[in-house]
GROMACS .gro file of C-alpha atoms in nm:
model
  233
    1VAL     CA    1   1.396  -1.833  -3.801
    2HIS     CA    2   1.589  -2.074  -3.582
    3LEU     CA    3   1.555  -2.011  -3.213
    4SER     CA    4   1.800  -2.152  -2.967
    5ALA     CA    5   1.664  -2.326  -2.660
    6ASN     CA    6   1.791  -2.056  -2.424
    7SER     CA    7   1.602  -1.781  -2.608
    8ARG     CA    8   1.263  -1.934  -2.539
    9PRO     CA    9   1.060  -1.815  -2.241
   10PRO     CA   10   1.062  -2.056  -1.946
   11ARG     CA   11   0.762  -2.283  -1.912
   12LYS     CA   12   0.555  -2.218  -1.602
   13ALA     CA   13   0.431  -2.521  -1.416
   14ALA     CA   14   0.056  -2.539  -1.371
   15GLY     CA   15  -0.073  -2.545  -1.018
   16PRO     CA   16  -0.336  -2.401  -0.785
   17GLU     CA   17  -0.096  -2.159  -0.619
   18LEU     CA   18  -0.061  -1.824  -0.792
   19PRO     CA   19   0.290  -1.678  -0.823
   20ALA     CA   20   0.355  -1.368  -0.615
   21GLU     CA   21   0.340  -1.132  -0.912
   22GLN     CA   22  -0.007  -1.263  -1.002
   23ARG     CA   23  -0.176  -1.222  -0.665
   24VAL     CA   24  -0.531  -1.099  -0.701
   25ALA     CA   25  -0.586  -0.732  -0.627
   26SER     CA   26  -0.765  -0.675  -0.298
   27ASP     CA   27  -1.125  -0.564  -0.337
   28PRO     CA   28  -1.203  -0.208  -0.219
   29GLU     CA   29  -1.486  -0.349  -0.006
   30LEU     CA   30  -1.228  -0.537   0.200
   31HIS     CA   31  -1.068  -0.208   0.299
   32ILE     CA   32  -1.401  -0.066   0.412
   33HIS     CA   33  -1.425  -0.356   0.659
   34LEU     CA   34  -1.060  -0.322   0.763
   35ASP     CA   35  -1.115   0.047   0.836
   36GLY     CA   36  -1.398  -0.045   1.070
   37LEU     CA   37  -1.186  -0.315   1.231
   38LEU     CA   38  -0.904  -0.069   1.296
   39THR     CA   39  -1.144   0.165   1.472
   40SER     CA   40  -1.287  -0.111   1.690
   41LEU     CA   41  -0.959  -0.272   1.799
   42PRO     CA   42  -0.836  -0.148   2.138
   43GLU     CA   43  -0.496   0.011   2.196
   44GLY     CA   44  -0.231  -0.253   2.258
   45ASN     CA   45  -0.398  -0.522   2.047
   46PRO     CA   46  -0.119  -0.664   1.823
   47ALA     CA   47  -0.361  -0.696   1.531
   48ARG     CA   48  -0.411  -0.319   1.527
   49VAL     CA   49  -0.077  -0.226   1.371
   50VAL     CA   50  -0.112  -0.510   1.120
   51VAL     CA   51  -0.446  -0.372   1.003
   52ALA     CA   52  -0.303  -0.019   0.989
   53ALA     CA   53  -0.007  -0.139   0.780
   54ILE     CA   54  -0.242  -0.318   0.539
   55GLN     CA   55  -0.446  -0.002   0.495
   56LEU     CA   56  -0.135   0.214   0.459
   57LEU     CA   57   0.010  -0.009   0.186
   58TRP     CA   58  -0.325  -0.012   0.008
   59MET     CA   59  -0.370   0.367   0.014
   60SER     CA   60  -0.010   0.437  -0.085
   61ALA     CA   61   0.024   0.157  -0.348
   62LEU     CA   62   0.362   0.103  -0.185
   63ARG     CA   63   0.574  -0.212  -0.187
   64PHE     CA   64   0.615  -0.369   0.155
   65GLN     CA   65   0.993  -0.365   0.111
   66HIS     CA   66   0.982   0.007   0.043
   67MET     CA   67   0.772   0.068   0.353
   68GLN     CA   68   1.041  -0.116   0.550
   69ARG     CA   69   1.309   0.105   0.395
   70SER     CA   70   1.125   0.422   0.490
   71VAL     CA   71   1.139   0.672   0.773
   72PRO     CA   72   0.829   0.881   0.850
   73VAL     CA   73   0.907   1.251   0.831
   74ARG     CA   74   0.585   1.438   0.897
   75LEU     CA   75   0.226   1.364   0.992
   76THR     CA   76  -0.019   1.639   0.898
   77LYS     CA   77  -0.394   1.678   0.924
   78HIS     CA   78  -0.452   1.486   0.601
   79PHE     CA   79  -0.128   1.313   0.496
   80LEU     CA   80   0.175   1.113   0.611
   81TYR     CA   81   0.506   1.209   0.448
   82SER     CA   82   0.798   0.966   0.444
   83VAL     CA   83   1.132   0.902   0.275
   84CYS     CA   84   1.235   0.567   0.129
   85TRP     CA   85   1.614   0.530   0.119
   86GLN     CA   86   1.616   0.297  -0.183
   87GLY     CA   87   1.357   0.212  -0.447
   88LYS     CA   88   1.342  -0.081  -0.688
   89GLY     CA   89   1.635  -0.020  -0.920
   90LYS     CA   90   1.630   0.350  -0.845
   91PRO     CA   91   1.757   0.590  -0.579
   92GLY     CA   92   1.560   0.683  -0.272
   93TYR     CA   93   1.248   0.893  -0.306
   94ARG     CA   94   0.992   1.082  -0.103
   95TRP     CA   95   0.637   0.954  -0.081
   96ALA     CA   96   0.315   1.051   0.085
   97CYS     CA   97  -0.025   0.894   0.140
   98PRO     CA   98  -0.361   0.990   0.291
   99ARG     CA   99  -0.381   0.982   0.669
  100TYR     CA  100  -0.739   0.854   0.696
  101GLY     CA  101  -0.897   0.544   0.547
  102PRO     CA  102  -1.221   0.532   0.346
  103THR     CA  103  -1.443   0.539   0.657
  104GLY     CA  104  -1.228   0.783   0.851
  105ALA     CA  105  -1.001   0.550   1.051
  106ASP     CA  106  -0.673   0.720   1.146
  107VAL     CA  107  -0.453   0.473   0.958
  108ALA     CA  108  -0.136   0.679   0.929
  109GLY     CA  109  -0.179   0.811   1.283
  110CYS     CA  110  -0.173   0.453   1.414
  111VAL     CA  111   0.141   0.369   1.214
  112TRP     CA  112   0.306   0.695   1.320
  113GLN     CA  113   0.237   0.636   1.691
  114ASP     CA  114   0.360   0.278   1.676
  115TRP     CA  115   0.681   0.392   1.505
  116GLN     CA  116   0.730   0.664   1.767
  117ARG     CA  117   0.699   0.407   2.047
  118THR     CA  118   0.957   0.187   1.874
  119ALA     CA  119   1.194   0.477   1.817
  120ALA     CA  120   1.173   0.579   2.184
  121GLY     CA  121   1.356   0.262   2.286
  122MET     CA  122   1.639   0.294   2.033
  123ALA     CA  123   1.957   0.497   2.016
  124LYS     CA  124   1.876   0.623   1.665
  125PRO     CA  125   1.553   0.642   1.460
  126PRO     CA  126   1.465   0.301   1.314
  127VAL     CA  127   1.428   0.249   0.940
  128GLY     CA  128   1.101   0.079   0.854
  129LEU     CA  129   0.746   0.153   0.967
  130MET     CA  130   0.649  -0.186   1.106
  131TYR     CA  131   0.821  -0.340   1.409
  132GLU     CA  132   0.744  -0.605   1.668
  133ASN     CA  133   0.933  -0.612   1.998
  134GLY     CA  134   1.200  -0.387   1.848
  135ALA     CA  135   1.259  -0.607   1.542
  136PRO     CA  136   1.145  -0.509   1.191
  137TYR     CA  137   0.875  -0.717   1.027
  138SER     CA  138   0.984  -0.932   0.731
  139LEU     CA  139   0.767  -0.977   0.424
  140ALA     CA  140   0.693  -1.336   0.526
  141ASN     CA  141   0.589  -1.223   0.875
  142PHE     CA  142   0.364  -0.954   0.731
  143ASN     CA  143   0.188  -1.193   0.493
  144THR     CA  144   0.135  -1.449   0.770
  145ALA     CA  145   0.005  -1.188   1.015
  146SER     CA  146  -0.221  -1.030   0.752
  147ARG     CA  147  -0.379  -1.362   0.655
  148SER     CA  148  -0.435  -1.443   1.020
  149VAL     CA  149  -0.613  -1.110   1.076
  150LEU     CA  150  -0.829  -1.156   0.767
  151GLN     CA  151  -0.930  -1.506   0.877
  152GLU     CA  152  -0.986  -1.444   1.247
  153HIS     CA  153  -1.140  -1.097   1.243
  154LEU     CA  154  -1.317  -1.083   0.904
  155GLY     CA  155  -1.385  -1.451   0.842
  156MET     CA  156  -1.215  -1.453   0.502
  157GLN     CA  157  -1.202  -1.809   0.371
  158ASP     CA  158  -0.955  -1.755   0.087
  159ALA     CA  159  -0.705  -1.547   0.283
  160ASP     CA  160  -0.423  -1.767   0.153
  161LEU     CA  161  -0.457  -1.584  -0.180
  162PHE     CA  162  -0.371  -1.256  -0.009
  163SER     CA  163  -0.023  -1.105  -0.004
  164SER     CA  164   0.130  -0.759   0.013
  165TYR     CA  165   0.126  -0.758  -0.368
  166SER     CA  166  -0.254  -0.772  -0.356
  167LEU     CA  167  -0.240  -0.426  -0.200
  168ARG     CA  168   0.007  -0.298  -0.457
  169ARG     CA  169  -0.233  -0.395  -0.737
  170SER     CA  170  -0.559  -0.274  -0.583
  171MET     CA  171  -0.552   0.103  -0.640
  172PRO     CA  172  -0.405   0.081  -0.993
  173THR     CA  173  -0.681  -0.168  -1.079
  174LEU     CA  174  -0.944   0.077  -0.951
  175ALA     CA  175  -0.776   0.358  -1.146
  176LEU     CA  176  -0.786   0.153  -1.466
  177LEU     CA  177  -1.156   0.079  -1.420
  178ARG     CA  178  -1.223   0.449  -1.368
  179GLY     CA  179  -1.031   0.552  -1.680
  180THR     CA  180  -0.785   0.756  -1.476
  181PRO     CA  181  -0.538   0.957  -1.692
  182PRO     CA  182  -0.195   0.788  -1.734
  183ASP     CA  183  -0.007   1.064  -1.551
  184ASP     CA  184  -0.233   1.022  -1.248
  185VAL     CA  185  -0.184   0.644  -1.253
  186ASP     CA  186   0.193   0.702  -1.253
  187ALA     CA  187   0.152   0.940  -0.960
  188LEU     CA  188  -0.072   0.691  -0.780
  189GLY     CA  189   0.206   0.431  -0.767
  190ASP     CA  190   0.499   0.674  -0.746
  191TRP     CA  191   0.615   0.522  -1.075
  192THR     CA  192   0.858   0.660  -1.326
  193ALA     CA  193   0.696   0.769  -1.649
  194SER     CA  194   0.578   0.492  -1.878
  195LYS     CA  195   0.656   0.480  -2.249
  196HIS     CA  196   0.335   0.661  -2.342
  197SER     CA  197   0.325   0.901  -2.048
  198LYS     CA  198   0.587   1.166  -1.980
  199MET     CA  199   0.473   1.217  -1.621
  200ARG     CA  200   0.528   1.592  -1.627
  201VAL     CA  201   0.474   1.621  -1.254
  202ARG     CA  202   0.774   1.401  -1.173
  203TYR     CA  203   1.002   1.694  -1.258
  204ALA     CA  204   0.822   1.929  -1.023
  205ASP     CA  205   0.933   1.977  -0.665
  206SER     CA  206   0.582   1.888  -0.547
  207ARG     CA  207   0.576   1.537  -0.693
  208GLU     CA  208   0.483   1.365  -0.367
  209GLU     CA  209   0.205   1.619  -0.307
  210LYS     CA  210   0.062   1.539  -0.650
  211ALA     CA  211   0.085   1.167  -0.578
  212ALA     CA  212  -0.077   1.212  -0.236
  213ALA     CA  213  -0.366   1.405  -0.390
  214VAL     CA  214  -0.432   1.130  -0.647
  215LYS     CA  215  -0.418   0.863  -0.375
  216LEU     CA  216  -0.662   1.062  -0.162
  217GLU     CA  217  -0.895   1.097  -0.460
  218HIS     CA  218  -0.915   0.721  -0.500
  219VAL     CA  219  -0.968   0.664  -0.128
  220LEU     CA  220  -1.260   0.906  -0.147
  221VAL     CA  221  -1.394   0.717  -0.450
  222VAL     CA  222  -1.403   0.401  -0.238
  223ARG     CA  223  -1.579   0.596   0.038
  224ASP     CA  224  -1.842   0.721  -0.207
  225LEU     CA  225  -1.896   0.371  -0.344
  226ALA     CA  226  -1.949   0.241   0.008
  227ASN     CA  227  -2.204   0.513   0.081
  228LEU     CA  228  -2.391   0.439  -0.241
  229LYS     CA  229  -2.405   0.071  -0.148
  230GLU     CA  230  -2.542   0.153   0.198
  231ILE     CA  231  -2.833   0.352   0.058
  232GLY     CA  232  -2.910   0.088  -0.203
  233ARG     CA  233  -2.808   0.272  -0.517
   0.00000   0.00000   0.00000
């Protein structure tokens, strides 16, 4: 079999820096500490909304770009419901995530309130959940701000390995370790059905409720793991 040069996969240069798609998944323990940090930060501290956005992306397994294409629709006792106007290679979709973090911090409530304050100064509701001085955060700004928070407030020494993609990978990694059924993994990331999973729930009108329930289940798993660690089990 003769292969032409252009049919071969490109060679990746070796180096210490990991490409974006290979960022390490954030450890669940990190999000226990971030939950505590969110609770301790005072109102008006600029780091507060950064921490809340990190936790929201982690719980929702959402891409940062999709969060910045979303408009929050409803905040309930347990969940935040939003609409993303455009997905990755697909039309817009509804999504939902748990309101509270693994230790009980009101993550979605913080994001919701910050968005409401931003919207109050605009002629029409802004698209995107994370703003600073009326301007939407870019991915680069978010990564820089997140690494700064992790270094300054939690003392993380390898924060340069962190990116928004670390959050995207975290919950699916936990689900894989738990042996979560394929349909639930699809629901966890709001993904279209994989080759081996038909994702029956994606045809139901309550798809985002199913996804929200699976996300909440995994947040509670992290909470239980933290409690077990505290009592030495």
